[in-house]
XYZ file of C-alpha atoms in Angstrom:
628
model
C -24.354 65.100 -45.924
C -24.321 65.755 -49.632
C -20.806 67.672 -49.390
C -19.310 65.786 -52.423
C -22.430 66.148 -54.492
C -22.154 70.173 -53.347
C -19.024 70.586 -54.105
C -18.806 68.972 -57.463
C -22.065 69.970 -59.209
C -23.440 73.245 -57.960
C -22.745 75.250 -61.396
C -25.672 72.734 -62.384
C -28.421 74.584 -61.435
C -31.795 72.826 -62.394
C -35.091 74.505 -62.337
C -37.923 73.113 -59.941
C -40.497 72.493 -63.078
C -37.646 69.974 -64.308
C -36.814 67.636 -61.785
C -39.341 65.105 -63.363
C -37.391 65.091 -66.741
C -35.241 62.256 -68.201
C -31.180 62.614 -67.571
C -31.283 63.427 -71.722
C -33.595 66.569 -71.741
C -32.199 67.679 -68.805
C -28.643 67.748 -70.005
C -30.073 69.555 -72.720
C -31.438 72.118 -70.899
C -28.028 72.227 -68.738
C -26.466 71.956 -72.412
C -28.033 75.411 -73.255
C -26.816 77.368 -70.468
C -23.203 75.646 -70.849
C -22.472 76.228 -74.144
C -23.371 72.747 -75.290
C -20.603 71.553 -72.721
C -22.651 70.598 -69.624
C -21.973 66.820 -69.986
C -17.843 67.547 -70.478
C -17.893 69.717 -67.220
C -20.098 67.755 -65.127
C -17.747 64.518 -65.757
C -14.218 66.856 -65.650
C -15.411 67.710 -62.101
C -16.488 64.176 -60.721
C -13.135 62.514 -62.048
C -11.294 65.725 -60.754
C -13.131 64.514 -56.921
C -12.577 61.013 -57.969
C -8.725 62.029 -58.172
C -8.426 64.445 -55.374
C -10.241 62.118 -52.554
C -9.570 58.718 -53.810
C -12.304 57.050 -52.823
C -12.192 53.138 -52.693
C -15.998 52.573 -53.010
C -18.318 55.470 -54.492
C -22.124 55.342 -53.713
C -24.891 57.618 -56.115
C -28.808 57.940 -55.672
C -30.441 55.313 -58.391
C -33.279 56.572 -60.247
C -34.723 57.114 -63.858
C -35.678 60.645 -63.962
C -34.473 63.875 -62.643
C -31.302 65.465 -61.230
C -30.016 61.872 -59.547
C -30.142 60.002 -63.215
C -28.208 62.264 -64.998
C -25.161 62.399 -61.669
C -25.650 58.612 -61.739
C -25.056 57.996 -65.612
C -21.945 60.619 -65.199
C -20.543 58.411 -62.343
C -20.436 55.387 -64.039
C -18.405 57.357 -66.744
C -15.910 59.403 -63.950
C -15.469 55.911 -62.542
C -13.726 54.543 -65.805
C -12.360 57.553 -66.498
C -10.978 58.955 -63.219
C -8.378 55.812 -63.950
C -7.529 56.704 -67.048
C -4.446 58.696 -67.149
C -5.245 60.120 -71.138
C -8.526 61.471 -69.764
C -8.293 65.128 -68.368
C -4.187 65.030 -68.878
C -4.586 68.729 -66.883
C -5.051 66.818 -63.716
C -2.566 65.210 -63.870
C 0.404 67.670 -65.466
C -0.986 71.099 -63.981
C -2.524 69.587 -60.819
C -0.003 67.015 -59.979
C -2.789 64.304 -59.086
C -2.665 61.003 -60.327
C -4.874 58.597 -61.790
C -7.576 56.680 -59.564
C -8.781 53.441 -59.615
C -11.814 53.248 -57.887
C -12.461 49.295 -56.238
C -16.630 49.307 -56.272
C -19.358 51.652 -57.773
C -22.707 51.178 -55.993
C -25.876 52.700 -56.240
C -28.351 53.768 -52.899
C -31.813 52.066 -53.710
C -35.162 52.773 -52.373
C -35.599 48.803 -52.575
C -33.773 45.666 -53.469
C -34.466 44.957 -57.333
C -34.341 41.809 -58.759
C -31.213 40.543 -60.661
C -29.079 42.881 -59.075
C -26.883 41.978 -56.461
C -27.680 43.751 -53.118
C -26.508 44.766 -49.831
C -28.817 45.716 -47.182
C -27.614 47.658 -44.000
C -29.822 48.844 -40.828
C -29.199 51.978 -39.528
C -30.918 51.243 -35.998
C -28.294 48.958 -35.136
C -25.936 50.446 -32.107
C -22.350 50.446 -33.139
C -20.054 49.242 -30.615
C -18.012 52.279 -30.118
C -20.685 54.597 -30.079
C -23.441 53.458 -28.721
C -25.954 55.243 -30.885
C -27.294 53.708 -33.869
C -25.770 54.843 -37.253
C -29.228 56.838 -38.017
C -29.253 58.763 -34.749
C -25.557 59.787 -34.866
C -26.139 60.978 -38.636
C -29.754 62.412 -37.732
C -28.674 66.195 -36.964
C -26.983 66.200 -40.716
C -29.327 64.151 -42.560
C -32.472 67.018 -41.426
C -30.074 69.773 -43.044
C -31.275 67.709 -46.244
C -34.281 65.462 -45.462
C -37.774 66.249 -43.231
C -38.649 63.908 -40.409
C -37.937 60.781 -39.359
C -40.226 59.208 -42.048
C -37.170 60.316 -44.442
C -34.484 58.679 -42.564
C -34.990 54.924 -43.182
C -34.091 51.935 -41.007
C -32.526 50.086 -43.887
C -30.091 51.217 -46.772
C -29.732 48.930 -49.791
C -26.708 49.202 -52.391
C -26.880 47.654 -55.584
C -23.775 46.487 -57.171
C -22.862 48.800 -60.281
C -19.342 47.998 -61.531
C -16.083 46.768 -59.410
C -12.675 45.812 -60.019
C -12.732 42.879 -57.177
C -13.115 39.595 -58.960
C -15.493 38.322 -55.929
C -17.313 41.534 -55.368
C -20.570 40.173 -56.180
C -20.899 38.041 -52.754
C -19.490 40.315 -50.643
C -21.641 41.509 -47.698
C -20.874 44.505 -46.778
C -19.562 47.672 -48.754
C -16.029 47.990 -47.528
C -15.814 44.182 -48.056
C -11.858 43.371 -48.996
C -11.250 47.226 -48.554
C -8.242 47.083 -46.174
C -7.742 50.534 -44.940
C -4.770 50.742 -41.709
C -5.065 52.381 -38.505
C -4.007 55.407 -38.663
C -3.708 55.560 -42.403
C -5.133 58.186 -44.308
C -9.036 57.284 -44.125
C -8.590 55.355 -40.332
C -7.804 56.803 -36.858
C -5.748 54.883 -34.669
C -8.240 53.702 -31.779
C -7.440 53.430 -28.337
C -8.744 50.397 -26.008
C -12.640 50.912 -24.655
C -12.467 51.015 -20.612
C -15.304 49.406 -18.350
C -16.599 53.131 -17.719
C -16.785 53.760 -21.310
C -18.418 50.487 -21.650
C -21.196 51.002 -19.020
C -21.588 54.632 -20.624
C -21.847 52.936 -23.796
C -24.797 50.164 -22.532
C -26.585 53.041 -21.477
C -26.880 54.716 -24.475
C -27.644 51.884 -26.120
C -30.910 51.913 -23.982
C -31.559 55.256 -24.499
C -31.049 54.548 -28.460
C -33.891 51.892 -28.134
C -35.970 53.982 -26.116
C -35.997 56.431 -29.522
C -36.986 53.881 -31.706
C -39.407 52.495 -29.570
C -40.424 56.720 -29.614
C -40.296 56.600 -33.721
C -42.088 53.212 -33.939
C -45.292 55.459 -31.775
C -44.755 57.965 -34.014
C -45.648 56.581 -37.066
C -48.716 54.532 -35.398
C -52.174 55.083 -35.892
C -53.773 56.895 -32.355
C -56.933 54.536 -33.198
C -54.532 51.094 -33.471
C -52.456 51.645 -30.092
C -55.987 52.575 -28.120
C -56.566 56.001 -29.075
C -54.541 59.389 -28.720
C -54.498 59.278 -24.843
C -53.101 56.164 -24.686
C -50.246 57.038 -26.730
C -49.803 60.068 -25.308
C -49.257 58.416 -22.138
C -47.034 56.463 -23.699
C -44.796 59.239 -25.022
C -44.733 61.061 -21.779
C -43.059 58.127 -19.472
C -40.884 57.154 -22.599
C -39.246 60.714 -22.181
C -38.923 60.444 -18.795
C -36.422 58.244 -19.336
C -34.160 60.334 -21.690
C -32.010 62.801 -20.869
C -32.465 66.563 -22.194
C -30.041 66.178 -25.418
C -31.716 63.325 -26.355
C -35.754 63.892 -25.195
C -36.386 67.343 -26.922
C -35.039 65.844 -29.978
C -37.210 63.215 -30.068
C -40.218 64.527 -28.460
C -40.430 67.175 -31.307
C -39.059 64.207 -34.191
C -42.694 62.630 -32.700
C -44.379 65.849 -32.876
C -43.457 66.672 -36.916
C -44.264 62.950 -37.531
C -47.479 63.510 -36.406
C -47.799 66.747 -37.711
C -47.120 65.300 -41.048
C -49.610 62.317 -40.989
C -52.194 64.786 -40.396
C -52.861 63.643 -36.550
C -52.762 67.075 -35.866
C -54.910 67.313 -32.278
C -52.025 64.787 -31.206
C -49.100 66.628 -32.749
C -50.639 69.903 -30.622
C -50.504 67.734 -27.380
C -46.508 66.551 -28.268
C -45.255 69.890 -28.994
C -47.225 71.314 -26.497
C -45.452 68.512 -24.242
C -42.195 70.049 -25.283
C -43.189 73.486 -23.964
C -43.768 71.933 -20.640
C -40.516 69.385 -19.825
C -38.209 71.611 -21.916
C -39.148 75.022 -21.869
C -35.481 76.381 -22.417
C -34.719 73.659 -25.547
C -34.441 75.614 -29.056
C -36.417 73.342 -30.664
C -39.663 74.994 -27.973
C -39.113 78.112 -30.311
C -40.031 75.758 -33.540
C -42.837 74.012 -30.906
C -44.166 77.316 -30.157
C -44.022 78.286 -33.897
C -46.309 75.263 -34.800
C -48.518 75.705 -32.065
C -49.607 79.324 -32.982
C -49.663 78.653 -36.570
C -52.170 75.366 -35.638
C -54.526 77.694 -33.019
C -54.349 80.406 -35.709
C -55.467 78.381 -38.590
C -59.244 78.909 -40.349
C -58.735 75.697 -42.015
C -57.390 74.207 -39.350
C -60.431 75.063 -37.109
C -62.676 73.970 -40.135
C -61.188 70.574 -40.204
C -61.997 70.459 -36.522
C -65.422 71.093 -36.965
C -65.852 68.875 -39.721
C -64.758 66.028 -36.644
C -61.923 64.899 -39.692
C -59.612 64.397 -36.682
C -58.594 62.301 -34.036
C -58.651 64.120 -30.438
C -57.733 63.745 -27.128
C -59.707 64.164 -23.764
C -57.866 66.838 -22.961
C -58.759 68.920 -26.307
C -62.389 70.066 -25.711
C -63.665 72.167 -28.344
C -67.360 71.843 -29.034
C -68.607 73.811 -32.211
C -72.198 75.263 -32.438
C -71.852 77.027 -35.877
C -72.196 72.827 -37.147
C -75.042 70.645 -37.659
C -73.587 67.941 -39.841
C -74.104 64.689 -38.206
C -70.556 62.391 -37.585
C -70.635 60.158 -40.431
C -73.827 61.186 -42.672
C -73.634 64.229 -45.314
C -72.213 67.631 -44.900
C -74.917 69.836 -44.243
C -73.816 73.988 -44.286
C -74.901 76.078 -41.776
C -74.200 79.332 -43.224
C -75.675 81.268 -45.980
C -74.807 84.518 -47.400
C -76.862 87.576 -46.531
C -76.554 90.406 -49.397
C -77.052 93.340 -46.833
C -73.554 91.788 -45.004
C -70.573 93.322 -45.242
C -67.070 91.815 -43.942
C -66.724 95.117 -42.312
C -68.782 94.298 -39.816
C -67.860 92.664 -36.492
C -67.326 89.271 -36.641
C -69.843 86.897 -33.857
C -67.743 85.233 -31.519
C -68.901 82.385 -30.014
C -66.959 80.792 -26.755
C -66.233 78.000 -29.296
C -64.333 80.144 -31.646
C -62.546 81.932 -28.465
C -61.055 78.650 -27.635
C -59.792 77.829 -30.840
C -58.040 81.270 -30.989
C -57.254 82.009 -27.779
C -54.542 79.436 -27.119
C -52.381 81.152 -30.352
C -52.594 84.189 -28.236
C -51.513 82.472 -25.160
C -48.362 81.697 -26.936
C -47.257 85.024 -27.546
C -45.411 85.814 -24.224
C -43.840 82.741 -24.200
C -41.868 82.950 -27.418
C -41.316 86.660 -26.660
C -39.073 85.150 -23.559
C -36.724 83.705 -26.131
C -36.280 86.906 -27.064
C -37.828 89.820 -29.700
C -36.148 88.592 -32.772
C -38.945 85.964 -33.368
C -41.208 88.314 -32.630
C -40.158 90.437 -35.997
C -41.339 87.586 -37.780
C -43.342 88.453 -40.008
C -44.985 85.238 -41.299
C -45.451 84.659 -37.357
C -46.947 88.005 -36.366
C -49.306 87.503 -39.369
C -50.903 84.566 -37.839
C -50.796 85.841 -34.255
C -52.455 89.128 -35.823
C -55.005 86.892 -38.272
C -56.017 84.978 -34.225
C -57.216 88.260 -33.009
C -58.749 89.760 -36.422
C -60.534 86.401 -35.932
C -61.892 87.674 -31.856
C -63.120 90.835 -33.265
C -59.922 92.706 -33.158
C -58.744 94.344 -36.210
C -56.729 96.490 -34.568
C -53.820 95.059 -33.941
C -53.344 94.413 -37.240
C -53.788 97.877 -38.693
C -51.272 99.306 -36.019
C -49.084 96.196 -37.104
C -48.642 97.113 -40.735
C -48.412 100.487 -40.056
C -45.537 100.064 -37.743
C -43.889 97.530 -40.408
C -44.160 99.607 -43.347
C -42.331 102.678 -41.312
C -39.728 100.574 -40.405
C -36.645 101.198 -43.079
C -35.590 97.445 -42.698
C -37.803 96.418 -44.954
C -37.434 96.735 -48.414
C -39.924 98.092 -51.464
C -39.253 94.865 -53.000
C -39.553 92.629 -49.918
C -42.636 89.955 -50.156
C -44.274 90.545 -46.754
C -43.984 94.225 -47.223
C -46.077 94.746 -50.029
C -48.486 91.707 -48.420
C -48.398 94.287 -44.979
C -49.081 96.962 -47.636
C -51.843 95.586 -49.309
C -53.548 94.484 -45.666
C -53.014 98.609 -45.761
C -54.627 98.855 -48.783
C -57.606 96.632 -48.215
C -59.082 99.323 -45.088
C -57.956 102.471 -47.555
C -58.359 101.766 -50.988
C -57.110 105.202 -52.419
C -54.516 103.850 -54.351
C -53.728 100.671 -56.608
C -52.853 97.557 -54.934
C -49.630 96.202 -53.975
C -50.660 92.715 -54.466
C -52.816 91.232 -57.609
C -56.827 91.361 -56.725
C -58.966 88.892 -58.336
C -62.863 88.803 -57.917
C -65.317 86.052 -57.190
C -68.955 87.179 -58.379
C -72.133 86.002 -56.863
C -73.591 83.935 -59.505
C -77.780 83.020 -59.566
C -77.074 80.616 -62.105
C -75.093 77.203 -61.443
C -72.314 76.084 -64.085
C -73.087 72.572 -66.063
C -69.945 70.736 -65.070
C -68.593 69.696 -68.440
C -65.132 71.414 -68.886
C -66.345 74.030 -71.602
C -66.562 77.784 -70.518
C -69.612 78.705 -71.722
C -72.067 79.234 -68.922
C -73.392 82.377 -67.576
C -71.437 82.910 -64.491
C -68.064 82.562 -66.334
C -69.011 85.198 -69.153
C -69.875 87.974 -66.242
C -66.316 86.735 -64.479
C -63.100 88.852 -64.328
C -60.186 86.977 -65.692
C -57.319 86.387 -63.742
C -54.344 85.905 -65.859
C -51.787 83.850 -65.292
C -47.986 85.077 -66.468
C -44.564 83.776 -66.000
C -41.276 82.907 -68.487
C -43.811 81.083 -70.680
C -44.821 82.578 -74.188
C -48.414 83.184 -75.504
C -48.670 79.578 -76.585
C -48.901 78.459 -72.288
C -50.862 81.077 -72.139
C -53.891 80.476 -69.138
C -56.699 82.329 -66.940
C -58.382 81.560 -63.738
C -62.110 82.288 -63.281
C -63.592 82.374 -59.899
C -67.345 82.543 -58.832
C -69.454 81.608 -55.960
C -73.208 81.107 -54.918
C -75.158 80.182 -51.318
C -74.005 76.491 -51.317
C -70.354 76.416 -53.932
C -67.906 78.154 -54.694
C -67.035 77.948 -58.583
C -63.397 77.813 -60.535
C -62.768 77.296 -64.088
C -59.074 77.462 -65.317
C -57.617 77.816 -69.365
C -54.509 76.455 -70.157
C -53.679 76.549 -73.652
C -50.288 74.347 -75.135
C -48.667 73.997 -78.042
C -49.329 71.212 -80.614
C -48.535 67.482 -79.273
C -48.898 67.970 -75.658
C -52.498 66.652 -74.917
C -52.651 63.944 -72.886
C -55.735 61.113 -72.554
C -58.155 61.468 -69.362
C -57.418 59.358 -66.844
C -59.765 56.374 -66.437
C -60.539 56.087 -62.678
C -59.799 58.815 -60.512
C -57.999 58.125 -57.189
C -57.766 60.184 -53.830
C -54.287 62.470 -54.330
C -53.162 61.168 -57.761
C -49.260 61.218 -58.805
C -49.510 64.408 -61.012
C -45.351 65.348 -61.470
C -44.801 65.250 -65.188
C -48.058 66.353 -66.231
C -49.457 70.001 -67.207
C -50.817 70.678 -63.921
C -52.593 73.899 -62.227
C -52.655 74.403 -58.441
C -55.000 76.215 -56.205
C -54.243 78.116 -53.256
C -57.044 79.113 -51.173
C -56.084 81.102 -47.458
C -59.740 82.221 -45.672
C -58.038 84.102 -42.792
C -55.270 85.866 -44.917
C -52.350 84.269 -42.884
C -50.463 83.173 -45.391
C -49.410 80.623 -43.534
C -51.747 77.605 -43.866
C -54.326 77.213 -46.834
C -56.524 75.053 -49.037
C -54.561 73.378 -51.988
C -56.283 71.823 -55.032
C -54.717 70.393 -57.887
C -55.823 69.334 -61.114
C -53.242 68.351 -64.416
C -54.355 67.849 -68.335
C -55.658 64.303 -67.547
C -58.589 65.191 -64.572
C -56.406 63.677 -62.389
C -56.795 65.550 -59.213
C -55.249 65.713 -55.621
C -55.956 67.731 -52.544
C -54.358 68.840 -49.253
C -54.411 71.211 -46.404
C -51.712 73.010 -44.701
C -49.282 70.007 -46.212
C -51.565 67.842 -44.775
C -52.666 64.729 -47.999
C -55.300 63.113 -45.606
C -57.903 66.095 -46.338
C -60.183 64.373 -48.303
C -63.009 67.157 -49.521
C -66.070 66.603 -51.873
C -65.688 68.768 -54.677
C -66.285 67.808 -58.339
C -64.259 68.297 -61.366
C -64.973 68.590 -65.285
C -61.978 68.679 -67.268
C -62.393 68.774 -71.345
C -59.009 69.020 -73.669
C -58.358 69.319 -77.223
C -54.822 69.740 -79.446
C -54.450 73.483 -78.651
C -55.278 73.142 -74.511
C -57.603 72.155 -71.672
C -59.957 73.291 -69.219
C -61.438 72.665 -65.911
C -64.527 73.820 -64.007
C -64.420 73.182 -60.094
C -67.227 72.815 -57.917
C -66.347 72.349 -53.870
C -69.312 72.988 -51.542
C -68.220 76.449 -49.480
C -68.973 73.785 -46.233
C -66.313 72.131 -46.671
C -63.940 75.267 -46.605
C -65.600 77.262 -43.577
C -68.889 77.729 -41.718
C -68.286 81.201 -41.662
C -70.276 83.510 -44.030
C -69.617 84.539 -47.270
C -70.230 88.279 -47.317
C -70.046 91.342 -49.971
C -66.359 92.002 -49.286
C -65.028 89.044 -47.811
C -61.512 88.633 -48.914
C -59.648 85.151 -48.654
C -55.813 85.030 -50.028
C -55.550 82.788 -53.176
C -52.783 81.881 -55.812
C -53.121 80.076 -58.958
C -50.057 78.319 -60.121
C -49.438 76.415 -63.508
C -46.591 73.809 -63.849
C -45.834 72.778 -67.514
C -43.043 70.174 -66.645
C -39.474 70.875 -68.546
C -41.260 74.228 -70.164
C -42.118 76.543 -66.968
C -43.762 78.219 -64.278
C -47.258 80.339 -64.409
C -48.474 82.208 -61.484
C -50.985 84.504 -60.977
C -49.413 86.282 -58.165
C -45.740 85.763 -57.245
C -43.507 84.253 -56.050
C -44.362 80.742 -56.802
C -42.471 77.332 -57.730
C -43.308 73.800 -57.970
C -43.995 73.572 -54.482
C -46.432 76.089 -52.641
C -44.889 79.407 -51.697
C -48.240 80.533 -49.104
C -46.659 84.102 -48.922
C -46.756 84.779 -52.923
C -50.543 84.886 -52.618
C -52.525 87.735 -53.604
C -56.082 88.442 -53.109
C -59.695 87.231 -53.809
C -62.591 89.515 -52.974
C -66.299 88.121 -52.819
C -68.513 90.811 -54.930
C -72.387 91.081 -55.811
C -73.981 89.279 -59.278
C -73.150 91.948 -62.009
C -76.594 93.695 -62.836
């Protein structure tokens, strides 16, 4: 599971915002933390494993940029060099190791490429001795490293690097001509399979199809195999057939797949599935974790009132706050009343009970497992945000109170000073933990065009974005809002030679890594959990998901306009597509603007933040009247 790779290379550090770089600027960013010797000690330490572990075929990760294309250039050298007894003498003299001739050098593709001789394995074969299939017995490893099944492939295929075997270029398999004895270094003697191991064996091979056949429903469309029901039928006798070790696995290996694709109803029904036929399995804690994150979710009960999913029978939720017809335009419901406050009682409607309630529900089930995951606090935040939602603040108040007493958690710690500035937000006697940012009530709609010169941006209070970056990155966020949008404008300024042409036809969730980029955090319910995310880079190209989630699709409308010394962007996305709740004098959502300037740094507005979205370094956005 990545051991070798580990053990070899982790004085490499590489930061997040460079992982899209070529091997050449990122060995000279390595280079400057090495003393200009990053290149010599990388390859010292590969030919020192080469020579320690004598390996007869070595396999490395083929691709042009990043991390991977820098260890796969400095294989190709370790694997002339690792034979070479006048290359890192040390080893040799000091170490008493010896040279090391290594017989092939592949490389692990994502796809056969032409002109270069390939071998291609699957990994849902059974093997003989075993019974599972090579990807279910490496499975439990492989998730240390990958996510879901969707990242554990049913093929492999090697190209053919470099090899010391006249013939190696029709060989069909990797340990071709590699003759390694029983009970040799590298080969267990093997004792004789008996008829009871064989049965046992025939079975599990059934069970291993079974889980395929499981994965193969999985990644299916609920509307292609006769709609969610269906397959959930499906799912349930399948596990009925499995065993415990094997069923939970799988059931909740379905679950994340669906989860993933953004069939989230269905995911609900599989993981709440798991809760019933394995109650006692680990992986319910992780079910139950899910489940009250999902039933806890403003977003997630937006989407569902939008109709953007695919439901079951079962699942009956029926919205009233909505009168948008199936498939014509979104039409909002809500409008903001200036004599509202958010410190008034929330309405709650028997719809929005039963989107809640079942989060709630949940509660005394994972407190059975015992009150360690109950001191979660990214849980009890969206257990808490459930009931703030039905009208109960309370809970929440005594909550923080109770977690900011408690001397476990420290003045530095990221969810106390969140719990501190939930504190802060019903006493407001002091500064605030966390940064505040406002969103003004505008009367006057921006002209989309990229420039920053209408009316509601001059009245707007900056929100400044800081990070390792010097005054030439430097950027702002502007936020503002009316009856029908809310507005955002961001600033990015760069130096000289980074400004990149517009993009000619925008596309749905556009490849942005390796362009200046700013992302968009939005959380309505201030669990910090799941949240609105809208990006935009230098070019207008744009993508957009929720909780994850890339098949959120929202209308919202974009401007960008650049020049040699930056860009900008103005952002119009119709409030109804982010809630049908209303937007009051005081309303406060979570938010976080992030910048990613690839191979130069990270700019946040609040923190912590990387490349990928870190929900609990969000700070907070408060909704305030037009300035007079």
């Amino acid at each position: 599971a990545g051991g070798a790779s580990g053990e070899c290379l982790w004085p490499f550090s590489v930061a997040a915002h460079r992982i899209d770089q070529t091997p050449e600027k990122l060995l000279a960013a390595l280079n400057a933390q090495q003393g200009n010797r990053a290149g010599e000690m990388m390859l010292r330490l590969l030919v020192l494993s080469i020579r320690i572990w004598r390996p007869e075929v070595i396999i490395t990760d083929m691709d042009n940029y990043g991390p991977a294309a820098l260890v796969d250039q400095a294989m190709r050298q370790a694997y002339t060099q690792a034979a070479d007894p006048n290359s890192f003498p040390e080893q040799i003299e000091e170490l008493g190791l010896k040279p090391w001739t290594v017989k092939k050098l592949y490389d692990l593709m994502s796809r056969p490429l032409k002109g270069v001789r390939t071998i291609s394995l699957a990994t849902t074969d059974s093997l003989p001795r075993i019974g599972d299939s090579a990807r279910d017995l490496a499975g439990s490893a492989a998730s240390l490293l990958y996510d879901g099944l969707d990242s554990q492939p049913t093929e492999r295929s090697f190209g053919l690097r470099d090899s010391r075997l006249h013939d190696a270029e029709s060989h069909l398999s990797l340990m071709q001509e590699i003759n390694l004895a029983h009970g040799g270094t590298a080969r267990r003697d093997l004792a004789p399979v008996s008829q009871t191991e064989l049965n046992s064996l025939e079975e599990r091979k059934k069970q291993a199809q079974l889980r395929r056949n499981l994965e193969a429903l999985a990644n299916a469309d609920p509307k292609a195999v006769g709609g969610p029901d269906k397959l959930l039928a499906q799912l349930d006798s399948m596990l009925k057939k499995l065993p415990l070790d094997l069923g939970a696995p799988a059931a909740f290996a379905v679950a994340s797949s669906f989860a993933r694709a953004g069939h989230w109803p269905v995911a609900r029904e599989t993981f709440m599935l798991i809760l019933e036929r394995y109650p006692a399995h680990p992986l319910a804690v992780d079910a139950c974790r899910w489940l009250i994150r999902y039933h806890s979710s403003s977003e997630a009960r937006r989407r569902y009132e939008l109709r953007q999913f695919v439901v079951t029978s079962e699942f009956k939720i029926q919205h009233a706050n909505f009168d948008g017809p199936k498939d014509g335009p979104i039409r909002q419901t809500a409008r903001n009343e200036s004599t509202a406050t958010e410190t008034q009682t929330p309405v709650v409607t028997p719809e929005v009970r039963n989107w809640y309630q079942p989060a709630l529900e949940l509660e005394s089930r994972l407190l059975a497992f015992g009150p360690l995951f109950m001191r979660d606090p990214a849980l009890q935040f969206g257990l808490l945000s459930a009931k703030r939602s039905l009208g109960d603040a309370k809970p929440m108040q005594k909550w923080c109170e109770k977690f900011l007493a408690d001397g476990g958690a420290t003045n530095r710690d990221t969810w106390r000073e969140i719990t501190a500035a939930e504190n802060w937000l019903t006493n407001r006697a002091q500064n605030s933990p966390r940064p505040v940012g406002m969103c003004r009530s505008t009367s006057k709609r921006p002209h989309l065009d990229g420039k920053l010169d209408d009316d509601c941006w001059t009245d707007a209070r900056s929100m400044p974005l800081s990070g390792e970056l010097g005054d030439a990155f430097a950027a702002r966020a502007l936020f503002a809002h009316d009856r029908d949008f809310l507005y955002i404008a961001v600033e990015c300024k760069h130096p000289q030679g980074m400004q990149a042409p517009k993009v000619a036809n925008r596309q749905r969730d556009m490849y942005l890594s390796g362009h200046d980029r700013v992302g968009i955090m939005l959380d309505l319910d201030r669990d910090f959990q799941t949240y609105y995310h809208l990006q935009i880079d230098q070019r207008g190209a744009l993508a957009e998901d929720c909780w994850g989630d890339k098949t959120w699709n929202p209308k919202w409308f974009v401007a960008v306009d650049s020049t040699a010394a930056g860009w900008t962007a103005e952002v119009a996305i119709p409030l109804a597509e982010l809630t049908a709740d209303l937007i009051v004098v005081g309303k406060t959502w979570a938010c976080n603007v992030v910048r990613v300037a690839p191979g130069k740094g990270i700019m946040s507005w609040s923190r912590p933040a990387d490349v990928d979205p870190r929900p609990e370094g969000m700070g907070l956005l408060m909704f305030t009247e037009e300035k007079k």
